[in-house]
mmCIF file of C-alpha atoms in Angstrom:
data_model
loop_
_atom_site.group_PDB
_atom_site.id
_atom_site.type_symbol
_atom_site.label_atom_id
_atom_site.label_comp_id
_atom_site.label_asym_id
_atom_site.label_seq_id
_atom_site.Cartn_x
_atom_site.Cartn_y
_atom_site.Cartn_z
ATOM 1 C CA MET A 1 -10.631 13.924 4.938
ATOM 2 C CA ASN A 2 -14.063 14.434 6.412
ATOM 3 C CA ASP A 3 -17.015 12.246 7.297
ATOM 4 C CA GLU A 4 -19.108 13.289 4.297
ATOM 5 C CA ILE A 5 -16.412 12.194 1.861
ATOM 6 C CA CYS A 6 -15.943 8.938 3.750
ATOM 7 C CA SER A 7 -19.683 8.218 3.751
ATOM 8 C CA ASN A 8 -19.654 8.291 -0.060
ATOM 9 C CA PHE A 9 -17.123 5.469 -0.037
ATOM 10 C CA VAL A 10 -19.490 3.465 2.160
ATOM 11 C CA VAL A 11 -22.152 3.953 -0.525
ATOM 12 C CA LEU A 12 -19.649 2.988 -3.215
ATOM 13 C CA ARG A 13 -18.819 -0.270 -1.425
ATOM 14 C CA SER A 14 -22.535 -1.032 -1.159
ATOM 15 C CA TYR A 15 -22.587 -1.267 -4.956
ATOM 16 C CA PHE A 16 -19.036 -2.589 -5.358
ATOM 17 C CA PRO A 17 -18.007 -4.840 -2.425
ATOM 18 C CA ASP A 18 -14.276 -4.997 -1.711
ATOM 19 C CA ASP A 19 -14.035 -8.783 -1.674
ATOM 20 C CA LEU A 20 -14.596 -11.067 -4.639
ATOM 21 C CA GLY A 21 -17.688 -13.192 -4.232
ATOM 22 C CA GLU A 22 -19.286 -10.771 -1.772
ATOM 23 C CA SER A 23 -22.806 -9.748 -2.767
ATOM 24 C CA PRO A 24 -23.595 -6.023 -3.074
ATOM 25 C CA THR A 25 -26.194 -4.622 -0.702
ATOM 26 C CA LEU A 26 -27.447 -2.136 -3.316
ATOM 27 C CA ASP A 27 -28.483 -2.887 -6.904
ATOM 28 C CA PHE A 28 -26.214 -1.132 -9.382
ATOM 29 C CA ASN A 29 -28.870 -1.223 -12.112
ATOM 30 C CA LYS A 30 -31.245 0.813 -9.933
ATOM 31 C CA SER A 31 -28.776 3.631 -9.317
ATOM 32 C CA THR A 32 -29.479 6.288 -11.929
ATOM 33 C CA SER A 33 -26.853 8.620 -10.436
ATOM 34 C CA ILE A 34 -24.089 6.071 -11.104
ATOM 35 C CA LYS A 35 -25.505 4.512 -14.272
ATOM 36 C CA LYS A 36 -25.437 7.873 -16.021
ATOM 37 C CA TYR A 37 -21.664 7.411 -16.249
ATOM 38 C CA CYS A 38 -22.056 4.139 -18.163
ATOM 39 C CA PRO A 39 -21.703 4.176 -21.963
ATOM 40 C CA ASP A 40 -25.213 5.005 -23.213
ATOM 41 C CA ASP A 41 -26.386 4.659 -19.584
ATOM 42 C CA LYS A 42 -25.714 0.923 -19.661
ATOM 43 C CA CYS A 43 -22.642 -0.852 -18.281
ATOM 44 C CA ASN A 44 -22.026 -4.248 -19.873
ATOM 45 C CA THR A 45 -18.716 -5.139 -18.224
ATOM 46 C CA ASP A 46 -17.235 -5.004 -14.731
ATOM 47 C CA LEU A 47 -14.678 -2.474 -15.962
ATOM 48 C CA GLU A 48 -17.431 -0.159 -17.203
ATOM 49 C CA LYS A 49 -19.187 -0.445 -13.835
ATOM 50 C CA ILE A 50 -15.970 0.323 -11.943
ATOM 51 C CA MET A 51 -15.356 3.357 -14.158
ATOM 52 C CA ALA A 52 -18.928 4.541 -13.541
ATOM 53 C CA GLY A 53 -18.398 4.239 -9.781
ATOM 54 C CA PHE A 54 -15.107 6.108 -10.067
ATOM 55 C CA LEU A 55 -16.667 8.998 -12.006
ATOM 56 C CA TRP A 56 -19.627 9.132 -9.612
ATOM 57 C CA SER A 57 -17.176 9.517 -6.709
ATOM 58 C CA LEU A 58 -15.422 12.384 -8.473
ATOM 59 C CA GLU A 59 -18.767 14.119 -8.957
ATOM 60 C CA GLN A 60 -19.675 13.668 -5.283
ATOM 61 C CA ASN A 61 -16.404 15.228 -4.176
ATOM 62 C CA CYS A 62 -16.897 18.142 -6.532
ATOM 63 C CA SER A 63 -20.333 18.771 -5.014
ATOM 64 C CA ILE A 64 -19.006 18.609 -1.449
ATOM 65 C CA SER A 65 -16.114 20.949 -2.248
ATOM 66 C CA LYS A 66 -18.565 23.710 -3.177
ATOM 67 C CA LYS A 67 -20.010 23.845 0.321
ATOM 68 C CA GLU A 68 -19.110 26.709 2.614
ATOM 69 C CA GLY A 69 -16.274 25.981 5.015
ATOM 70 C CA TYR A 70 -14.922 23.086 2.963
ATOM 71 C CA ASP A 71 -11.236 22.385 3.591
ATOM 72 C CA GLU A 72 -9.531 22.125 0.199
ATOM 73 C CA ASN A 73 -6.868 19.852 1.691
ATOM 74 C CA ASN A 74 -9.566 17.176 1.836
ATOM 75 C CA THR A 75 -9.577 16.998 -1.961
ATOM 76 C CA ASN A 76 -5.929 15.980 -1.907
ATOM 77 C CA VAL A 77 -6.668 13.059 0.418
ATOM 78 C CA PHE A 78 -9.839 12.163 -1.474
ATOM 79 C CA PHE A 79 -8.012 11.913 -4.793
ATOM 80 C CA LEU A 80 -5.480 9.457 -3.364
ATOM 81 C CA TYR A 81 -8.257 7.491 -1.678
ATOM 82 C CA ILE A 82 -10.309 7.141 -4.881
ATOM 83 C CA ILE A 83 -7.196 6.209 -6.878
ATOM 84 C CA SER A 84 -6.364 3.531 -4.297
ATOM 85 C CA TRP A 85 -9.980 2.277 -4.496
ATOM 86 C CA LEU A 86 -9.784 2.140 -8.283
ATOM 87 C CA SER A 87 -6.455 0.294 -8.056
ATOM 88 C CA HIS A 88 -7.909 -2.113 -5.495
ATOM 89 C CA LYS A 89 -10.737 -3.023 -7.875
ATOM 90 C CA LEU A 90 -8.471 -3.288 -10.908
ATOM 91 C CA ASN A 91 -5.878 -5.328 -9.019
ATOM 92 C CA LYS A 92 -8.357 -8.175 -8.860
ATOM 93 C CA ASN A 93 -8.304 -8.208 -12.657
ATOM 94 C CA SER A 94 -5.159 -10.007 -13.866
ATOM 95 C CA GLU A 95 -5.278 -7.946 -17.053
ATOM 96 C CA HIS A 96 -4.506 -4.688 -15.257
ATOM 97 C CA TYR A 97 -2.668 -5.413 -11.983
ATOM 98 C CA SER A 98 0.809 -4.775 -13.420
ATOM 99 C CA THR A 99 -0.298 -1.721 -15.432
ATOM 100 C CA LYS A 100 0.792 1.711 -14.295
ATOM 101 C CA ILE A 101 -2.102 3.890 -13.165
ATOM 102 C CA ASN A 102 -1.046 6.579 -15.613
ATOM 103 C CA ASP A 103 -1.281 4.153 -18.554
ATOM 104 C CA PHE A 104 -4.721 3.023 -17.442
ATOM 105 C CA TYR A 105 -5.773 6.639 -16.917
ATOM 106 C CA ASN A 106 -4.687 7.605 -20.425
ATOM 107 C CA LYS A 107 -6.541 4.696 -22.007
ATOM 108 C CA TYR A 108 -9.776 4.596 -20.017
ATOM 109 C CA VAL A 109 -10.193 7.884 -18.133
ATOM 110 C CA TYR A 110 -8.767 10.820 -20.081
ATOM 111 C CA SER A 111 -10.443 9.552 -23.242
ATOM 112 C CA ASN A 112 -13.800 9.182 -21.488
ATOM 113 C CA GLN A 113 -16.089 11.955 -22.711
ATOM 114 C CA LYS A 114 -18.134 11.971 -19.504
ATOM 115 C CA TYR A 115 -14.961 12.364 -17.442
ATOM 116 C CA THR A 116 -13.826 15.229 -19.665
ATOM 117 C CA SER A 117 -17.167 17.013 -19.330
ATOM 118 C CA LEU A 118 -17.112 16.626 -15.549
ATOM 119 C CA ILE A 119 -13.523 17.518 -14.816
ATOM 120 C CA ASN A 120 -13.353 20.493 -17.194
ATOM 121 C CA ASP A 121 -16.438 22.150 -15.735
ATOM 122 C CA ASP A 122 -14.840 24.890 -13.625
ATOM 123 C CA SER A 123 -18.123 25.537 -11.870
ATOM 124 C CA LYS A 124 -18.021 21.983 -10.497
ATOM 125 C CA CYS A 125 -14.546 20.503 -10.333
ATOM 126 C CA ALA A 126 -11.933 23.229 -10.680
ATOM 127 C CA ASN A 127 -10.197 22.267 -7.437
ATOM 128 C CA LEU A 128 -10.143 18.549 -8.262
ATOM 129 C CA LYS A 129 -8.732 19.165 -11.741
ATOM 130 C CA LYS A 130 -5.948 21.238 -10.182
ATOM 131 C CA ILE A 131 -5.133 18.427 -7.727
ATOM 132 C CA ILE A 132 -5.054 15.822 -10.503
ATOM 133 C CA ASP A 133 -2.727 17.987 -12.600
ATOM 134 C CA GLU A 134 -0.414 18.599 -9.634
ATOM 135 C CA LYS A 135 -0.377 14.958 -8.531
ATOM 136 C CA ASN A 136 0.293 13.516 -11.955
ATOM 137 C CA ASP A 137 3.544 11.937 -10.713
ATOM 138 C CA LEU A 138 1.528 9.885 -8.219
ATOM 139 C CA LEU A 139 -0.133 8.156 -11.163
ATOM 140 C CA ASN A 140 3.228 6.731 -12.181
ATOM 141 C CA ILE A 141 2.731 3.746 -9.883
ATOM 142 C CA ASN A 142 1.749 0.174 -10.638
ATOM 143 C CA ILE A 143 -1.891 -0.580 -9.923
ATOM 144 C CA GLU A 144 -0.834 -3.490 -7.700
ATOM 145 C CA ASP A 145 1.337 -1.234 -5.522
ATOM 146 C CA MET A 146 -1.265 1.509 -5.220
ATOM 147 C CA SER A 147 -3.907 -1.036 -4.207
ATOM 148 C CA ASN A 148 -1.823 -1.789 -1.101
ATOM 149 C CA PHE A 149 -2.638 1.686 0.223
ATOM 150 C CA TYR A 150 -6.399 1.166 -0.020
ATOM 151 C CA ASP A 151 -6.840 -0.557 3.350
ATOM 152 C CA VAL A 152 -5.006 2.257 5.137
ATOM 153 C CA PHE A 153 -7.241 4.938 3.612
ATOM 154 C CA LYS A 154 -10.295 2.824 4.385
ATOM 155 C CA LEU A 155 -9.276 2.413 8.033
ATOM 156 C CA LEU A 156 -8.687 6.140 8.386
ATOM 157 C CA CYS A 157 -12.173 6.817 7.032
ATOM 158 C CA ASN A 158 -13.611 4.306 9.503
ATOM 159 C CA MET A 159 -12.102 6.366 12.310
ATOM 160 C CA TYR A 160 -13.843 9.504 11.055
ATOM 161 C CA ASP A 161 -17.110 7.571 10.872
ATOM 162 C CA ILE A 162 -16.745 6.254 14.436
ATOM 163 C CA VAL A 163 -16.283 9.772 15.793
ATOM 164 C CA GLU A 164 -19.254 11.158 13.857
ATOM 165 C CA THR A 165 -21.557 8.318 14.954
ATOM 166 C CA ARG A 166 -20.325 8.721 18.546
ATOM 167 C CA ALA A 167 -19.330 5.093 18.917
ATOM 168 C CA ASP A 168 -17.485 4.153 22.119
ATOM 169 C CA ASP A 169 -13.835 5.080 22.552
ATOM 170 C CA ASN A 170 -12.718 1.452 22.757
ATOM 171 C CA THR A 171 -13.986 0.821 19.230
ATOM 172 C CA LEU A 172 -12.143 3.886 17.982
ATOM 173 C CA LEU A 173 -8.948 2.986 19.819
ATOM 174 C CA ASN A 174 -9.102 -0.543 18.407
ATOM 175 C CA ASP A 175 -9.529 0.716 14.827
ATOM 176 C CA THR A 176 -6.770 3.258 15.382
ATOM 177 C CA THR A 177 -4.403 0.511 16.530
ATOM 178 C CA ILE A 178 -5.188 -1.515 13.410
ATOM 179 C CA PHE A 179 -4.645 1.587 11.272
ATOM 180 C CA VAL A 180 -1.278 2.373 12.883
ATOM 181 C CA ASN A 181 -0.090 -1.228 12.474
ATOM 182 C CA LYS A 182 -1.162 -1.309 8.834
ATOM 183 C CA TYR A 183 0.417 2.075 8.161
ATOM 184 C CA SER A 184 3.664 0.883 9.791
ATOM 185 C CA GLU A 185 3.768 -2.144 7.485
ATOM 186 C CA ILE A 186 3.225 -0.004 4.402
ATOM 187 C CA ASN A 187 5.704 2.599 5.642
ATOM 188 C CA ASP A 188 8.359 -0.039 6.275
ATOM 189 C CA TYR A 189 8.040 -1.320 2.716
ATOM 190 C CA TYR A 190 7.363 1.811 0.669
ATOM 191 C CA ASN A 191 8.883 4.771 2.496
ATOM 192 C CA ILE A 192 11.707 5.588 0.106
ATOM 193 C CA GLU A 193 12.682 9.252 -0.076
ATOM 194 C CA ASN A 194 11.654 11.325 -3.090
ATOM 195 C CA THR A 195 9.282 8.722 -4.503
ATOM 196 C CA PRO A 196 5.516 8.863 -5.092
ATOM 197 C CA TYR A 197 5.107 6.327 -2.277
ATOM 198 C CA SER A 198 6.698 8.590 0.327
ATOM 199 C CA LYS A 199 4.412 11.428 -0.798
ATOM 200 C CA ILE A 200 1.327 9.249 -0.321
ATOM 201 C CA LEU A 201 2.534 8.233 3.128
ATOM 202 C CA SER A 202 3.080 11.893 3.956
ATOM 203 C CA VAL A 203 -0.540 12.682 3.026
ATOM 204 C CA LEU A 204 -1.758 9.862 5.268
ATOM 205 C CA LEU A 205 0.470 11.019 8.117
ATOM 206 C CA THR A 206 -0.802 14.598 7.846
ATOM 207 C CA ASP A 207 -4.439 13.540 7.690
ATOM 208 C CA TYR A 208 -4.055 11.258 10.709
ATOM 209 C CA ASN A 209 -2.463 14.051 12.740
ATOM 210 C CA ASN A 210 -5.215 16.441 11.629
ATOM 211 C CA PHE A 211 -7.787 13.865 12.701
ATOM 212 C CA LYS A 212 -6.296 13.695 16.204
ATOM 213 C CA THR A 213 -6.122 17.473 16.522
ATOM 214 C CA LYS A 214 -9.596 18.116 15.127
ATOM 215 C CA ASN A 215 -11.317 15.504 17.282
ATOM 216 C CA ALA A 216 -9.284 15.763 20.492
ATOM 217 C CA ASN A 217 -12.229 17.255 22.377
ATOM 218 C CA LYS A 218 -14.536 14.454 21.190
ATOM 219 C CA ILE A 219 -12.247 11.593 22.227
ATOM 220 C CA ASN A 220 -11.588 10.772 25.867
ATOM 221 C CA ASN A 221 -8.415 8.807 25.124
ATOM 222 C CA SER A 222 -6.993 10.979 22.352
ATOM 223 C CA LYS A 223 -3.637 11.256 24.144
ATOM 224 C CA GLN A 224 -3.312 7.473 24.006
ATOM 225 C CA PHE A 225 -3.310 7.486 20.220
ATOM 226 C CA PRO A 226 0.111 6.346 18.990
ATOM 227 C CA ASP A 227 2.242 8.421 16.646
ATOM 228 C CA LEU A 228 2.920 7.159 13.156
ATOM 229 C CA PRO A 229 6.487 6.215 12.167
ATOM 230 C CA THR A 230 8.270 8.599 9.827
ATOM 231 C CA GLU A 231 11.157 6.293 8.918
ATOM 232 C CA ARG A 232 11.464 2.676 7.931
ATOM 233 C CA ALA A 233 12.103 0.285 10.800
ATOM 234 C CA THR A 234 14.483 -1.712 8.595
ATOM 235 C CA LYS A 235 16.137 1.298 6.997
ATOM 236 C CA SER A 236 19.628 0.603 8.371
ATOM 237 C CA PHE A 237 19.429 -3.039 7.363
ATOM 238 C CA LEU A 238 18.167 -2.288 3.869
ATOM 239 C CA ARG A 239 20.785 0.387 3.354
ATOM 240 C CA HIS A 240 23.559 -2.124 4.013
ATOM 241 C CA SER A 241 21.762 -5.182 2.692
ATOM 242 C CA SER A 242 24.065 -5.492 -0.321
ATOM 243 C CA ILE A 243 27.034 -5.613 2.041
ATOM 244 C CA LYS A 244 25.422 -8.093 4.400
ATOM 245 C CA ILE A 245 24.230 -10.269 1.551
ATOM 246 C CA SER A 246 27.800 -10.535 0.238
ATOM 247 C CA VAL A 247 29.503 -10.856 3.629
ATOM 248 C CA ILE A 248 27.343 -13.658 5.006
ATOM 249 C CA PRO A 249 27.995 -16.135 2.157
ATOM 250 C CA MET A 250 31.734 -15.293 2.225
ATOM 251 C CA THR A 251 31.788 -16.030 5.951
ATOM 252 C CA PHE A 252 30.247 -19.438 5.381
ATOM 253 C CA ILE A 253 32.664 -20.124 2.530
ATOM 254 C CA PHE A 254 35.646 -19.132 4.708
ATOM 255 C CA PHE A 255 34.655 -21.366 7.602
ATOM 256 C CA GLY A 256 33.732 -24.143 5.207
ATOM 257 C CA LEU A 257 37.180 -23.901 3.648
ATOM 258 C CA LEU A 258 38.849 -24.037 7.062
ATOM 259 C CA ILE A 259 36.878 -27.143 7.977
ATOM 260 C CA TYR A 260 37.712 -28.738 4.636
ATOM 261 C CA LEU A 261 41.434 -27.970 4.978
ATOM 262 C CA GLY A 262 41.361 -29.273 8.533
ATOM 263 C CA ILE A 263 39.839 -32.546 7.388
ATOM 264 C CA VAL A 264 42.325 -32.841 4.513
ATOM 265 C CA TYR A 265 45.254 -32.095 6.819
ATOM 266 C CA LYS A 266 44.005 -34.553 9.408
ATOM 267 C CA THR A 267 43.522 -37.256 6.787
ATOM 268 C CA GLN A 268 46.933 -36.696 5.227
ATOM 269 C CA PHE A 269 48.592 -36.596 8.655
ATOM 270 C CA LYS A 270 46.877 -39.833 9.619
ATOM 271 C CA ASN A 271 47.911 -41.504 6.351
ATOM 272 C CA GLN A 272 51.472 -40.280 6.746
ATOM 273 C CA LYS A 273 51.548 -41.548 10.324
ATOM 274 C CA ASN A 274 50.238 -44.944 9.227
ATOM 275 C CA LYS A 275 52.911 -45.157 6.527
ATOM 276 C CA GLU A 276 55.650 -44.334 9.018
ATOM 277 C CA GLU A 277 54.286 -46.891 11.474
ATOM 278 C CA ASN A 278 54.201 -49.510 8.712
ATOM 279 C CA LYS A 279 57.776 -48.695 7.748
ATOM 280 C CA SER A 280 58.831 -49.021 11.376
ATOM 281 C CA LEU A 281 57.155 -52.416 11.653
ATOM 282 C CA ILE A 282 58.820 -53.618 8.461
ATOM 283 C CA TYR A 283 62.199 -52.369 9.643
ATOM 284 C CA TYR A 284 61.717 -53.965 13.043
ATOM 285 C CA SER A 285 60.640 -57.239 11.443
ATOM 286 C CA ASP A 286 63.702 -57.281 9.185
ATOM 287 C CA TYR A 287 65.946 -56.458 12.117
ATOM 288 C CA ILE A 288 64.658 -59.416 14.143
ATOM 289 C CA ASN A 289 65.027 -61.792 11.236
#
């Protein structure tokens, strides 16, 4: 990732705020560069606006990637970031949250003529098209799940922005701590080997490490930055959860049975003792008489 890519997401959020009910700071209808991706240059629904913003972001990345010295690895991170942004927006729509990204892509993106014209133009987006083709398996994720990665990508971009704007180290360290905590939560839930989720986490891990290396000379406290986890904190528990889930109830049943048998035995013993005492009293009474 780089600051120029991240700054485009800041612009995107100015037109499409992350939170429902939040007012945009820029007027979508006045943005000719985004509106050109609307059907007939006019978006009538929220979905059409989101798609226009998505396509605009692809175009911006394609333009940046043509600049001299551009690191092509940034396109890999960008693609996952924009997919997580798209999922974040769609997740707020109950119609799409359980849909797989690939299904949505087939219905609304691949069939979009403006997307086809953009992505198939080798002079503009050859690198991005290659990334999309290679990362097709990462689209086989529910929109709701992919949206959970959005905050982590957003936080990582904030860190790039803080360095470029030369904000104080405490602000950067604070945002980094939030990022690491959020990443750890996502990692603990999604880091399952040989799945699309683990691949996304790997991209985030690599980009974070690259960020530390690239900006070490700009950050006074770079050595204080924590490392990201590479394994799940609850891995051992989850691996044996089926055993523990079955053992714990059986333990309760066993002890419950012991208690029950103890009560039954005690009751029967007491009743038997009372009977014997009654017999003794009767015998003694008859003997006296």
